[in-house]
mmCIF file of C-alpha atoms and ligand atoms in Angstrom:
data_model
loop_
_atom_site.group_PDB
_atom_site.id
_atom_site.type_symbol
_atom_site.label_atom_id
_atom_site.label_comp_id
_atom_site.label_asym_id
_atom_site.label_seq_id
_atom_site.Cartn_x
_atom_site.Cartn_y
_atom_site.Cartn_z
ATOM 1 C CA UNK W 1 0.700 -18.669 -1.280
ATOM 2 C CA UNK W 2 2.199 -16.053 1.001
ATOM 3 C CA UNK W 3 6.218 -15.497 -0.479
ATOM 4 C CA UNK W 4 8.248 -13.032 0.883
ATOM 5 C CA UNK W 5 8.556 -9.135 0.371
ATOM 6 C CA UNK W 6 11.809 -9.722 -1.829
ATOM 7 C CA UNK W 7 10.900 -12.414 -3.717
ATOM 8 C CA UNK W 8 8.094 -10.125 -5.075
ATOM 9 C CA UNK W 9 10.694 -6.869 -5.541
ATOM 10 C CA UNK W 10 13.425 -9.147 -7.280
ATOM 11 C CA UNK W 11 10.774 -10.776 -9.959
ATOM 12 C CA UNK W 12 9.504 -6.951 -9.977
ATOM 13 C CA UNK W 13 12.357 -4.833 -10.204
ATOM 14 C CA UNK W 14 12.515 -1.952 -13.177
ATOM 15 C CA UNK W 15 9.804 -3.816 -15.070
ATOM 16 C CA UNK W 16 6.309 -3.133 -12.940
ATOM 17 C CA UNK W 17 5.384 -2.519 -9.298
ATOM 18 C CA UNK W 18 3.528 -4.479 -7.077
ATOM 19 C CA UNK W 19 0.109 -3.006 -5.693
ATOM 20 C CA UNK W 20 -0.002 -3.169 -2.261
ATOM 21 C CA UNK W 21 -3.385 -2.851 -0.996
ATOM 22 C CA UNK W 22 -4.656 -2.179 2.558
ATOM 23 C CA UNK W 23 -7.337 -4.404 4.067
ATOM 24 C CA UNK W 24 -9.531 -4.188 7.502
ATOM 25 C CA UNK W 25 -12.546 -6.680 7.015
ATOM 26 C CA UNK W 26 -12.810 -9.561 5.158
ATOM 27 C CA UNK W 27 -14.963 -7.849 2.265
ATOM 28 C CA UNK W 28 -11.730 -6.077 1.332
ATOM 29 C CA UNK W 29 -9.756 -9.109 1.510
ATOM 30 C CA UNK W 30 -12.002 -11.196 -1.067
ATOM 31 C CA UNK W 31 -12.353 -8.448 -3.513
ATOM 32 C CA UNK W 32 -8.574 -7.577 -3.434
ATOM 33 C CA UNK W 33 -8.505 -11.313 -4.099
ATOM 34 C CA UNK W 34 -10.539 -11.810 -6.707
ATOM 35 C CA UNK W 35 -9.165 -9.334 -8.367
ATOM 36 C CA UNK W 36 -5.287 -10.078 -7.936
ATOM 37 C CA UNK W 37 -6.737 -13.300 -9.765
ATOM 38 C CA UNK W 38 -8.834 -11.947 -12.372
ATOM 39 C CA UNK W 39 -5.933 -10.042 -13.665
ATOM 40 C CA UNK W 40 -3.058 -12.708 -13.004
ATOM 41 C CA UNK W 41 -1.167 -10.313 -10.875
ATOM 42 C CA UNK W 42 1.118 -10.509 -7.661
ATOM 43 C CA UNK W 43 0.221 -8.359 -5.096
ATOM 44 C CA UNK W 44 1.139 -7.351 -1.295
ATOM 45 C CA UNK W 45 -1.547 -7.182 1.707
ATOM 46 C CA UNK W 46 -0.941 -4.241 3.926
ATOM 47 C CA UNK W 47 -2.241 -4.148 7.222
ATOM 48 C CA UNK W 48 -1.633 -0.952 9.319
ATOM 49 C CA UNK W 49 -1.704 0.061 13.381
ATOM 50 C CA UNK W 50 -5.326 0.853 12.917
ATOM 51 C CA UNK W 51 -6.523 -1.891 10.802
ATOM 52 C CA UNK W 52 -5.111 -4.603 13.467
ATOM 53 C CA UNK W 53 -6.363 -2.595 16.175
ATOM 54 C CA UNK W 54 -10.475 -1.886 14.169
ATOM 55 C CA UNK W 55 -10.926 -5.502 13.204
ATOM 56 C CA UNK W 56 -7.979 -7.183 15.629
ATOM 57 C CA UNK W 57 -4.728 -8.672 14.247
ATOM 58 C CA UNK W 58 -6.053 -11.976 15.007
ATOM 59 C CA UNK W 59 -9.223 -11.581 13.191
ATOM 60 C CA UNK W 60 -6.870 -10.167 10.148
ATOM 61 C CA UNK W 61 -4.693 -12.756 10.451
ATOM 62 C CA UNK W 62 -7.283 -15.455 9.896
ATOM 63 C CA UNK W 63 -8.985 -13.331 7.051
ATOM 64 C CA UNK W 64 -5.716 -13.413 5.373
ATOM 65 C CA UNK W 65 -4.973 -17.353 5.866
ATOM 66 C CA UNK W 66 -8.469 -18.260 4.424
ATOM 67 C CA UNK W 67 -8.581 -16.112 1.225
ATOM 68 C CA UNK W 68 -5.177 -17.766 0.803
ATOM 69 C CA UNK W 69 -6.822 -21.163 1.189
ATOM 70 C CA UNK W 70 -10.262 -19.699 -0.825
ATOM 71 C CA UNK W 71 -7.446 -18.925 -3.824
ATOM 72 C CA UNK W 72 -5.106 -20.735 -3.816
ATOM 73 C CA UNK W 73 -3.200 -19.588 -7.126
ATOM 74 C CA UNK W 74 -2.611 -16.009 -5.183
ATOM 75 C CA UNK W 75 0.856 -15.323 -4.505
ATOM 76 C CA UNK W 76 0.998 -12.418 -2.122
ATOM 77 C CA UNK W 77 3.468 -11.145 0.405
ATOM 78 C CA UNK W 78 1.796 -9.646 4.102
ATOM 79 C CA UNK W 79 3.334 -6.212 5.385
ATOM 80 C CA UNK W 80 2.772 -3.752 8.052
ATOM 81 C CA UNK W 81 2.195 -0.490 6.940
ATOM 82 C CA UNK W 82 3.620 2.547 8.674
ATOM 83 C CA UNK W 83 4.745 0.525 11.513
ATOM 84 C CA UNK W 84 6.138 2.647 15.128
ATOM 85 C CA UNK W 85 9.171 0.128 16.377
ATOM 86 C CA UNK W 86 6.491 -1.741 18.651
ATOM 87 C CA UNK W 87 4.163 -2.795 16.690
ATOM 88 C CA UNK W 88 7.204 -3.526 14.025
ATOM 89 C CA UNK W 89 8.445 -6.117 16.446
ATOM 90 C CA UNK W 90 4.932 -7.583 17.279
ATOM 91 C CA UNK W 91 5.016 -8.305 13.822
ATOM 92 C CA UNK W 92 8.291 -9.494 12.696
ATOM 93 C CA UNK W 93 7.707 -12.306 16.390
ATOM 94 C CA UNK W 94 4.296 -13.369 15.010
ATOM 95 C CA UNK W 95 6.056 -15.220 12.471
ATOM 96 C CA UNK W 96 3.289 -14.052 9.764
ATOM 97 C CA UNK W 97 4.735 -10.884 8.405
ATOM 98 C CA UNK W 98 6.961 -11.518 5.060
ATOM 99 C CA UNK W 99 8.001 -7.953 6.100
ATOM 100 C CA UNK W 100 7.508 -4.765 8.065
ATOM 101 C CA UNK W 101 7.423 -1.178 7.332
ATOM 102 C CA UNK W 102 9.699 1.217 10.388
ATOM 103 C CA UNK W 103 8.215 4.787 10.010
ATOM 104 C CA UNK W 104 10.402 6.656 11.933
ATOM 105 C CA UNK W 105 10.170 9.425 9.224
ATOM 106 C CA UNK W 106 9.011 12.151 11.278
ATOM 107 C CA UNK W 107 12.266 11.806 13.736
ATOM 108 C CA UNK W 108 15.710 13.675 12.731
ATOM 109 C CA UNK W 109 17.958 12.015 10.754
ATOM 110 C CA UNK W 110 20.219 10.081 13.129
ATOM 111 C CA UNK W 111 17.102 8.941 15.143
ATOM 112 C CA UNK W 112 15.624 7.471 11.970
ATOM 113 C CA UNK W 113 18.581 6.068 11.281
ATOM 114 C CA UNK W 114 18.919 4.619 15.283
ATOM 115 C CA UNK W 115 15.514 3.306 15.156
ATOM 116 C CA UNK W 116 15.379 1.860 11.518
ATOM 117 C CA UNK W 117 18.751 -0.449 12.158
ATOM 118 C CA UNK W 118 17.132 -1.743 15.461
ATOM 119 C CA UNK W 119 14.352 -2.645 13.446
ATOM 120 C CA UNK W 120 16.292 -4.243 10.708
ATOM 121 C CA UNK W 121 18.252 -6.523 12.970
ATOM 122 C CA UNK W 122 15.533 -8.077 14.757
ATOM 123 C CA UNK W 123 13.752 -8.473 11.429
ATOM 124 C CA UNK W 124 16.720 -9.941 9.195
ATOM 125 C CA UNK W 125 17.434 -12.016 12.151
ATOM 126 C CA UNK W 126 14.185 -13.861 11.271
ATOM 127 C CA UNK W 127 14.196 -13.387 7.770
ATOM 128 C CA UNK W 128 11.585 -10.393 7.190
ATOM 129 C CA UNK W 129 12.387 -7.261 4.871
ATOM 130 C CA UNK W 130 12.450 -3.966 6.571
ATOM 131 C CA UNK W 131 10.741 -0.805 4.618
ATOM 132 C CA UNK W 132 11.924 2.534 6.206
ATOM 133 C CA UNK W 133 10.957 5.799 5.251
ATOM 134 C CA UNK W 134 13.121 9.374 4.267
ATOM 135 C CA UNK W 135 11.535 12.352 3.587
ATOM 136 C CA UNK W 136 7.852 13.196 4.899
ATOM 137 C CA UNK W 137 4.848 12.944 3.039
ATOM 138 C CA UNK W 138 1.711 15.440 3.694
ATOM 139 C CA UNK W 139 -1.669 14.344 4.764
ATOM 140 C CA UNK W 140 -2.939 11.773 7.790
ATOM 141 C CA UNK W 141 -1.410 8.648 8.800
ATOM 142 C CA UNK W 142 -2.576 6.572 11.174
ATOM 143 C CA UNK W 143 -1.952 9.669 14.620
ATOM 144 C CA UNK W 144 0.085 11.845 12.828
ATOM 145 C CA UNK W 145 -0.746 14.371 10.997
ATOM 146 C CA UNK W 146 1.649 16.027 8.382
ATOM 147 C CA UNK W 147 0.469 20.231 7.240
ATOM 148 C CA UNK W 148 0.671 20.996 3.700
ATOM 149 C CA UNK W 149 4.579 23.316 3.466
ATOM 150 C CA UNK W 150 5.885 20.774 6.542
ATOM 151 C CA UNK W 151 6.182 17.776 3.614
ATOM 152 C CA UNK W 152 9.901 17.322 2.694
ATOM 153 C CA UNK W 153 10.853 15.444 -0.499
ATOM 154 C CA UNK W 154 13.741 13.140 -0.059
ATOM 155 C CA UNK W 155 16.900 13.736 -0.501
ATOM 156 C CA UNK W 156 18.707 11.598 -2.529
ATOM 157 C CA UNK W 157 22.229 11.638 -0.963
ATOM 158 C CA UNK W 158 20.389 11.660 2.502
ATOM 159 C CA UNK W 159 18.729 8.805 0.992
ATOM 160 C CA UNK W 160 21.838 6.445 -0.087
ATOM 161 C CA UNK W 161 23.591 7.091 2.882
ATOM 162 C CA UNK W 162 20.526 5.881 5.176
ATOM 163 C CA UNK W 163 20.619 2.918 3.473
ATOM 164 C CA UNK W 164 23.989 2.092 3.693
ATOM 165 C CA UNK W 165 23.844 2.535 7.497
ATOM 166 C CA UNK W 166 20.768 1.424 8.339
ATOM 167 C CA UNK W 167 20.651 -1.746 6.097
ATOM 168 C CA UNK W 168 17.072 -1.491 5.279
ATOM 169 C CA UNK W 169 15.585 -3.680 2.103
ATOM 170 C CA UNK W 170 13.739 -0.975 0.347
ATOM 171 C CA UNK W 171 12.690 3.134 0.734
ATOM 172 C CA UNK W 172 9.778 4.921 1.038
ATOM 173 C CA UNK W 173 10.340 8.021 -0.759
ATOM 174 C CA UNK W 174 8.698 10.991 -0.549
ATOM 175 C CA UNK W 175 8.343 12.055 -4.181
ATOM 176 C CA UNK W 176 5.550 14.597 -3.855
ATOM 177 C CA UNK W 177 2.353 12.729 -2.796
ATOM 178 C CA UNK W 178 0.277 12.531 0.254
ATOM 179 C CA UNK W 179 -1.659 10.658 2.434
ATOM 180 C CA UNK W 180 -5.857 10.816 1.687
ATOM 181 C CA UNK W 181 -7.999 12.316 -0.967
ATOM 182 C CA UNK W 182 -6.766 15.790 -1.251
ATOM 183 C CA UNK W 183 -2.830 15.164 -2.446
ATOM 184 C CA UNK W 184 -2.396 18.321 -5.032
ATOM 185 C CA UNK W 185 -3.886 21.823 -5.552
ATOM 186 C CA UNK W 186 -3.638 22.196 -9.150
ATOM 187 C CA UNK W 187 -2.420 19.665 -11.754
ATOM 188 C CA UNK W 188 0.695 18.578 -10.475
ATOM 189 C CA UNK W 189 3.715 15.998 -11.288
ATOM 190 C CA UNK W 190 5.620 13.300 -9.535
ATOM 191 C CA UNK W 191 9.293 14.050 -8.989
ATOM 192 C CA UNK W 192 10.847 11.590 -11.054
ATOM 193 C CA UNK W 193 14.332 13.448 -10.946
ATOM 194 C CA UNK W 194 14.537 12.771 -7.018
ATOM 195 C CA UNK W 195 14.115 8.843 -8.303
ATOM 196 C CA UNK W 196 16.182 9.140 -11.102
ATOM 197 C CA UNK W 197 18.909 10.501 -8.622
ATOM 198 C CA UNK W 198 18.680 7.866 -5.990
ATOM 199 C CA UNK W 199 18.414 5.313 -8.902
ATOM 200 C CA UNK W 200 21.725 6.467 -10.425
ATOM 201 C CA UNK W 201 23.271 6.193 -6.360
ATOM 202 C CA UNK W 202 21.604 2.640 -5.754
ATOM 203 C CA UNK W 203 20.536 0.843 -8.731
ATOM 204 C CA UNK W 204 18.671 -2.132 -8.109
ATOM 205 C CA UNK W 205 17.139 -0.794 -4.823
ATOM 206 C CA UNK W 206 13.546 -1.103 -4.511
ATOM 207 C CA UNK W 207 11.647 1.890 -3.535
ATOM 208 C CA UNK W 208 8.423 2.286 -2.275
ATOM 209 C CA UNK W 209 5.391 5.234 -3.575
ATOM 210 C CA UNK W 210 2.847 5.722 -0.729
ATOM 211 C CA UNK W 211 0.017 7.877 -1.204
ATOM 212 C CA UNK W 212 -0.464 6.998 -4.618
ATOM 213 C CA UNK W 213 -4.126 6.729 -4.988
ATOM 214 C CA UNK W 214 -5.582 8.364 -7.814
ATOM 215 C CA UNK W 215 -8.672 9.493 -6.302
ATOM 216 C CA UNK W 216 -11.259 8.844 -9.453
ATOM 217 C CA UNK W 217 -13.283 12.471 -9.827
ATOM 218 C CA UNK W 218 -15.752 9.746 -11.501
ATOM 219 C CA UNK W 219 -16.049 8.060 -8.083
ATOM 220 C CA UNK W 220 -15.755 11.363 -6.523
ATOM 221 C CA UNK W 221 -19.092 12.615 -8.232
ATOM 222 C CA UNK W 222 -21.079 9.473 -8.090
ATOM 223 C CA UNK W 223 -20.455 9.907 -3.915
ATOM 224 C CA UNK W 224 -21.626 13.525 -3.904
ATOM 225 C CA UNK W 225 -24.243 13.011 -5.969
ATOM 226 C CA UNK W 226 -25.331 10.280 -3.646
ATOM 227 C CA UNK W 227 -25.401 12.848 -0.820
ATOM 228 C CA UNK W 228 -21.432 12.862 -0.139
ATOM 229 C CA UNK W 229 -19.090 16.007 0.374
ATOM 230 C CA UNK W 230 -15.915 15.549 -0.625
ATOM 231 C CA UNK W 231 -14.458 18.791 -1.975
ATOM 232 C CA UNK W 232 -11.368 19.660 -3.734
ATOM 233 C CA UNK W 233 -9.888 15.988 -3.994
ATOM 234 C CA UNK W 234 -7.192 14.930 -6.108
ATOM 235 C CA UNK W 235 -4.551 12.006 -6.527
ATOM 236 C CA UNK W 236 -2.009 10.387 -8.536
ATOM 237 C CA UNK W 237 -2.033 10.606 -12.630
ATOM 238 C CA UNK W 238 -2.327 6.422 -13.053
ATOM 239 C CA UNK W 239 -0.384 6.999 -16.106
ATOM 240 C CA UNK W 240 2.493 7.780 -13.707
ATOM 241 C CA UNK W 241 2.843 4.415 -12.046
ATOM 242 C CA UNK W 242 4.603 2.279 -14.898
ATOM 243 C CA UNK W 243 7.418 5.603 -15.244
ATOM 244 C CA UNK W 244 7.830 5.201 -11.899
ATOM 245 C CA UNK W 245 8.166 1.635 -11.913
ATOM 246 C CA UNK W 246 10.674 1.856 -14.581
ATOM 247 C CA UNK W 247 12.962 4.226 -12.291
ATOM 248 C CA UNK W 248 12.717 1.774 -9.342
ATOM 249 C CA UNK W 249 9.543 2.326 -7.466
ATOM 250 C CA UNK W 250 8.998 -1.496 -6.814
ATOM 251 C CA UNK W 251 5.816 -1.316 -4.516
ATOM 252 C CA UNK W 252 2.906 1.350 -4.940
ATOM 253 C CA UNK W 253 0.456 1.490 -1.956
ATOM 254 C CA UNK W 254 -3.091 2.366 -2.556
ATOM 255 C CA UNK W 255 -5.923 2.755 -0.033
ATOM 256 C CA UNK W 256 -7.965 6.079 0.018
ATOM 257 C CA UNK W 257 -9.135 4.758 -3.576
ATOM 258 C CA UNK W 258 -10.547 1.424 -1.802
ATOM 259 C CA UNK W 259 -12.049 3.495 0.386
ATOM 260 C CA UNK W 260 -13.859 5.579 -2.187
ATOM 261 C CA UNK W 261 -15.309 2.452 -3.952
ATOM 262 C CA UNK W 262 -16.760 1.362 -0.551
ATOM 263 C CA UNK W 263 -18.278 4.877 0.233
ATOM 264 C CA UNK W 264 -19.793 5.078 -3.381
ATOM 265 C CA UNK W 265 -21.008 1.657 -3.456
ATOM 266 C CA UNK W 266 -22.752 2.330 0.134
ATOM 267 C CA UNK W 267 -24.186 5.449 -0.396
ATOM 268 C CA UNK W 268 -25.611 4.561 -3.793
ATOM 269 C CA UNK W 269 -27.122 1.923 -2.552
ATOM 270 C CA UNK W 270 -28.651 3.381 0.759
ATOM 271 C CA UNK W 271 -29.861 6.243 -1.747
ATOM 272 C CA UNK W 272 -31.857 3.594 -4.557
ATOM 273 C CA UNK W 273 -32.898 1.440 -1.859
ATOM 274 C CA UNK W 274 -33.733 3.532 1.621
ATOM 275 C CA UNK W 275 -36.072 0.597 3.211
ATOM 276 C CA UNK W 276 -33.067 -1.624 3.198
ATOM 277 C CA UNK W 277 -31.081 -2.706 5.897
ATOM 278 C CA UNK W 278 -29.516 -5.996 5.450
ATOM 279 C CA UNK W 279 -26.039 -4.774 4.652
ATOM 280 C CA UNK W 280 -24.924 -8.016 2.308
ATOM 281 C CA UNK W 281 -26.536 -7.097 -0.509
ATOM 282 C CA UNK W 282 -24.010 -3.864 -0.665
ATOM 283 C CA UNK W 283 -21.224 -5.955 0.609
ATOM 284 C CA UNK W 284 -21.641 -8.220 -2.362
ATOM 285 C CA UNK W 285 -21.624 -5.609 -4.982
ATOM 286 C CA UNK W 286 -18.528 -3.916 -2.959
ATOM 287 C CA UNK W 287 -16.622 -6.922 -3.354
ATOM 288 C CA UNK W 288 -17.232 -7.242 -6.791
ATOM 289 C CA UNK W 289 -16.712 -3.232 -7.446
ATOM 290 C CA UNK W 290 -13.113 -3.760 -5.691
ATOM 291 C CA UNK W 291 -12.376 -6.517 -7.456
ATOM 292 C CA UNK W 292 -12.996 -4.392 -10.726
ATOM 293 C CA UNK W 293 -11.403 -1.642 -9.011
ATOM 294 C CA UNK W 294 -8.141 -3.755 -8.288
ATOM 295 C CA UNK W 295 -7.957 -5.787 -11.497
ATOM 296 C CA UNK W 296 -7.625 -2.137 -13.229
ATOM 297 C CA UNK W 297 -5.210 -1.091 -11.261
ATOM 298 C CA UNK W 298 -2.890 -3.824 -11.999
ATOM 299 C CA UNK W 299 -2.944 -3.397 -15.323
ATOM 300 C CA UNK W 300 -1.768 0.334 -14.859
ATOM 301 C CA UNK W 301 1.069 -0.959 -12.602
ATOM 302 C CA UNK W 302 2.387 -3.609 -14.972
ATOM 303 C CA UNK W 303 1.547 -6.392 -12.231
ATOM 304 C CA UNK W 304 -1.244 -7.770 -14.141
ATOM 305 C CA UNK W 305 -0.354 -11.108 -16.065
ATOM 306 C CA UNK W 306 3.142 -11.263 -14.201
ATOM 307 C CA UNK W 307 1.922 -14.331 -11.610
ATOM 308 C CA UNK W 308 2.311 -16.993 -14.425
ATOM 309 C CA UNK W 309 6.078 -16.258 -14.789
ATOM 310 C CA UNK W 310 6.567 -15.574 -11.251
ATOM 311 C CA UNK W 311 5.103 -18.609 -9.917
ATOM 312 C CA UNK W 312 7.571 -20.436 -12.689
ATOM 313 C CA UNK W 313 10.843 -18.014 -11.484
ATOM 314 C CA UNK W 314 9.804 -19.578 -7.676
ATOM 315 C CA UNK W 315 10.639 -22.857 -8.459
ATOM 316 C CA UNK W 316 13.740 -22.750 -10.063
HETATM 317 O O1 G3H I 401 -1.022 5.416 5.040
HETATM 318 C C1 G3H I 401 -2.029 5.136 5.671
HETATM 319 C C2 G3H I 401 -2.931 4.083 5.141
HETATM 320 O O2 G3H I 401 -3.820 4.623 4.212
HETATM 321 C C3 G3H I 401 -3.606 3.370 6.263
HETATM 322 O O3 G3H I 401 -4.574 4.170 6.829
HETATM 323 O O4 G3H I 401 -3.874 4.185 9.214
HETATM 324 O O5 G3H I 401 -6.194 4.834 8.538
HETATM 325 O O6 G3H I 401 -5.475 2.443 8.420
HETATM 326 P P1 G3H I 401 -5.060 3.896 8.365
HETATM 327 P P1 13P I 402 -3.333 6.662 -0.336
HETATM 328 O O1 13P I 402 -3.939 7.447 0.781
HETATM 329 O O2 13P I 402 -2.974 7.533 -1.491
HETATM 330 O O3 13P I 402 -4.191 5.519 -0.771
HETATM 331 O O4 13P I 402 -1.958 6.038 0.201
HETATM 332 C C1 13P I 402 -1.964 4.844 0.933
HETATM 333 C C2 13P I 402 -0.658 4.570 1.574
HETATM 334 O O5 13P I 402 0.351 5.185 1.301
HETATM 335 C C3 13P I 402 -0.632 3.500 2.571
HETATM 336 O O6 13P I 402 0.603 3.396 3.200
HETATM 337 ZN ZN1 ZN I 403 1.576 5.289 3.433
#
């Protein structure tokens, strides 16, 4: 059942955060599926620009509807991820989106601020949550890429007064992370203080973590020994997630680690089996892998076990 974006935050608020998972093919969508179910958990489908342009928002779009209809118990909001103001409004007219993310980040202030409230008129006007996004993470997203020293954390004050003029629903904050497989050099730390700060200015304001893969160095070995080279990676400490739930962070988005599960599950299986060529025998074990892969993740975010009382807090 597809519920909206703040249905999800409200049930979610200070207690867990909901995964939100990126999907491009239907293999993605049935493990992220299966495992939403398998561990009873809530959970939030992101598509981006490049995922509706690689397998075609239609195609997505359908994808979506039938794992809906293939489990039905789901409850799961749909969202565009880093969204230009476009593609934000090609979303919020297709009358599919529970709600869009405006990245208008890498603009000044004021134009942020300009872009983000057109955005969040035309949304609320049909009843779809706008994310925005203060502060500017490192690493690639979708054209635009971000060099390591030109990241800015957020500001808190910046941060409350955004919101207050631009009306959006929740905040990405940049907290230290980054885009991709390479986030830190070094062992490194959210920056809980920056959420504790905008906490204490907006409490009961859902924010949002991007880049918050953890990048397994499990994973990361099983793909280089399987002829991969992926040097110096690193993510997010998954014991990180619940403390940041607790100080607000409402949605965490994860994709580079999907990404890693495909890659390993691939190459290890091109490697074992190098006659092969049918390429459903590794999309079978990939779904199950990500299903694995997402179940455990829920559990680190607090979402897992949540959908029996959520589905109950729905229809009261
Ligand atoms: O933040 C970016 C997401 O990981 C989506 O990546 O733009 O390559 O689909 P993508
Ligand atoms: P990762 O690259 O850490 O998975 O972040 C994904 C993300 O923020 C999507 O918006
Ligand atoms: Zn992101």
């Amino acid at each position: 059942m597809i519920v909206t974006t703040a249905q999800l935050f409200k049930h979610a608020y200070g207690k867990y955060a909901v995964g939100a998972y990126n999907i491009n093919n239907a293999e993605q969508a049935m493990g992220l599926f299966k495992g939403a179910i398998d561990s009873k958990a809530p959970f939030i489908i992101q598509i981006s620009k490049g995922a509706r342009a690689y397998t075609d928002k239609r195609m997505l779009e359908a994808i979506i509807r039938s794992a809906g209809e293939i489990f039905p118990e789901a409850i799961f909001a749909v969202h565009l991820d880093h969204g230009d103001e476009a593609t934000c409004y090609d979303c919020i007219d297709s009358g599919f989106f529970s709600s869009v993310m405006i990245d208008a980040s890498h603009d000044p202030f004021d134009k942020n601020v300009e872009i983000t409230k057109r955005v969040v008129e035309r949304a609320h006007a049909k009843g779809i949550s706008v994310e925005a996004e203060l502060g500017m993470l490192g690493g690639v997203e979708e054209d635009i890429k971000v060099e390591d020293g030109h990241a800015t954390l957020t500001d808190p004050k910046e941060a409350d007064e955004f919101i207050k003029l631009t009306g959006c629903d929740s905040l990405a904050c940049a907290i230290g992370t980054s885009h991709g497989a390479f986030k830190f050099k070094g062992k490194q730390s959210l920056h809980f203080d920056v959420l504790e700060k905008i906490k204490a200015l907006r409490p009961g304001f859902p924010l949002v973590m991007h880049g918050s893969s953890s990048v397994p160095q499990d994973e990361v070995a099983r793909i280089n020994a399987a002829g991969g080279k992926i040097a110096d990676s690193s993510g997010v400490d998954v014991n990180e997630y619940l403390p940041a739930a607790k100080l607000g962070v409402t949605k965490i988005n994860i994709d580079t680690d999907g990404r890693l599960v495909w890659t390993r599950v691939h190459r290890e299986f091109f490697r074992d089996k190098p006659s092969e060529f049918d390429f459903r025998p590794p999309g079978k074990i990939f779904i199950q892998e990500y299903a694995k892969f997402i179940a455990s993740r829920n559990v680190l975010l607090g979402s897992a076990g949540q959908l029996d009382d959520l589905r109950k807090s729905l229809v009261k």
